[in-house]
Amino acid sequence: MKVQILGTGCPKCKKLAELTDQAAKELGLELEIEKVTEVAKIMDFGVMTTPALAIEGKVVLAGHVPAYEKLKEILVKAGPVGGPDAEETGGCSL
C-alpha cells in the first residue's frame, strides 16, 4: 500500500511519518512511504494545511497529527492487516 506524507519537513510532518511507520509495523502492514515536501505537489493534492496523509493518492487527513490509535484505525480501514499474505477471515467462497 502506498502512503504519502505531505509536508515541508516541519516537526509535525516528521512526527506523522514516524507514527505512520510505527503503526504499520505494529499492524503488520507493508507500506511504501513517500515523503512529499514540494509545496506545488502538496497543493496538487488539494492540501493547504500540513501535515497530511494520503493513501493510494487519496488524502485521508490534513492539518494535524492524529492520536496514535486513530492513525492505526485509518491504516486498518485502508488496507488488509498483514499485507497480501494475510489470512482471510469471514467472507464467502465459491
Short mmCIF file of C-alpha atoms in Angstrom, two decimals:
data_model
loop_
_atom_site.label_atom_id
_atom_site.label_comp_id
_atom_site.label_asym_id
_atom_site.label_seq_id
_atom_site.Cartn_x
_atom_site.Cartn_y
_atom_site.Cartn_z
CA MET A 1 0.00 0.00 0.00
CA LYS A 2 1.40 3.41 -0.96
CA VAL A 3 1.25 6.11 1.71
CA GLN A 4 2.31 9.70 1.18
CA ILE A 5 3.24 12.05 4.00
CA LEU A 6 2.57 15.57 2.75
CA GLY A 7 4.56 18.29 4.47
CA THR A 8 7.56 20.56 4.21
CA GLY A 9 9.61 18.75 6.83
CA CYS A 10 8.38 20.56 9.94
CA PRO A 11 8.43 18.70 13.29
CA LYS A 12 4.73 17.74 12.99
CA CYS A 13 5.30 16.33 9.48
CA LYS A 14 8.23 14.27 10.76
CA LYS A 15 6.12 13.06 13.69
CA LEU A 16 3.33 11.92 11.35
CA ALA A 17 5.87 9.98 9.25
CA GLU A 18 7.36 8.38 12.36
CA LEU A 19 3.97 7.39 13.80
CA THR A 20 2.76 6.05 10.44
CA ASP A 21 5.82 3.82 10.14
CA GLN A 22 5.46 2.66 13.75
CA ALA A 23 1.74 1.90 13.36
CA ALA A 24 2.29 -0.01 10.12
CA LYS A 25 4.92 -2.20 11.78
CA GLU A 26 2.67 -2.83 14.78
CA LEU A 27 -0.24 -3.78 12.50
CA GLY A 28 1.88 -5.92 10.18
CA LEU A 29 1.17 -3.71 7.16
CA GLU A 30 3.63 -3.40 4.32
CA LEU A 31 3.74 0.26 3.34
CA GLU A 32 5.63 2.16 0.70
CA ILE A 33 6.05 5.54 2.40
CA GLU A 34 6.79 8.57 0.23
CA LYS A 35 7.51 11.98 1.75
CA VAL A 36 6.13 14.75 -0.45
CA THR A 37 7.84 18.01 0.50
CA GLU A 38 7.44 20.24 -2.56
CA VAL A 39 4.71 22.82 -1.96
CA ALA A 40 3.41 22.60 -5.55
CA LYS A 41 3.00 18.82 -5.27
CA ILE A 42 1.30 19.14 -1.89
CA MET A 43 -1.14 21.65 -3.41
CA ASP A 44 -1.83 19.19 -6.27
CA PHE A 45 -3.45 17.01 -3.60
CA GLY A 46 -5.69 19.94 -2.64
CA VAL A 47 -3.97 20.24 0.73
CA MET A 48 -3.48 23.72 2.15
CA THR A 49 -2.53 22.76 5.73
CA THR A 50 0.10 20.21 6.66
CA PRO A 51 0.89 17.65 7.80
CA ALA A 52 -1.36 15.50 5.67
CA LEU A 53 -1.60 11.80 4.91
CA ALA A 54 -2.63 10.32 1.58
CA ILE A 55 -3.22 6.62 1.00
CA GLU A 56 -3.10 5.39 -2.59
CA GLY A 57 -3.25 9.05 -3.70
CA LYS A 58 -6.35 9.94 -1.63
CA VAL A 59 -5.98 12.42 1.23
CA VAL A 60 -7.33 10.86 4.43
CA LEU A 61 -6.29 13.54 6.92
CA ALA A 62 -4.83 17.03 6.86
CA GLY A 63 -3.83 19.78 9.23
CA HIS A 64 -2.86 17.77 12.30
CA VAL A 65 -1.13 14.70 13.67
CA PRO A 66 -3.88 12.34 14.83
CA ALA A 67 -3.79 10.33 18.02
CA TYR A 68 -1.84 7.10 17.51
CA GLU A 69 -4.92 4.88 17.87
CA LYS A 70 -6.82 6.99 15.32
CA LEU A 71 -3.92 6.68 12.88
CA LYS A 72 -3.98 2.90 13.29
CA GLU A 73 -7.73 2.91 12.56
CA ILE A 74 -7.12 4.89 9.36
CA LEU A 75 -4.46 2.43 8.21
CA VAL A 76 -6.58 -0.62 9.02
CA LYS A 77 -9.53 0.77 7.04
CA ALA A 78 -7.24 1.45 4.08
CA GLY A 79 -5.70 -1.98 3.68
CA PRO A 80 -5.56 -5.55 4.91
CA VAL A 81 -3.69 -6.14 8.15
CA GLY A 82 -0.78 -8.46 7.49
CA GLY A 83 -0.31 -7.46 3.87
CA PRO A 84 -1.20 -9.55 0.83
CA ASP A 85 -0.45 -12.86 2.57
CA ALA A 86 -2.80 -12.20 5.48
CA GLU A 87 -5.20 -15.00 6.30
CA GLU A 88 -8.75 -14.26 5.25
CA THR A 89 -11.42 -14.40 7.92
CA GLY A 90 -15.08 -14.42 7.06
CA GLY A 91 -16.46 -13.83 3.61
CA CYS A 92 -17.80 -16.31 1.10
CA SER A 93 -16.01 -18.78 -1.08
CA LEU A 94 -17.41 -20.17 -4.29
#
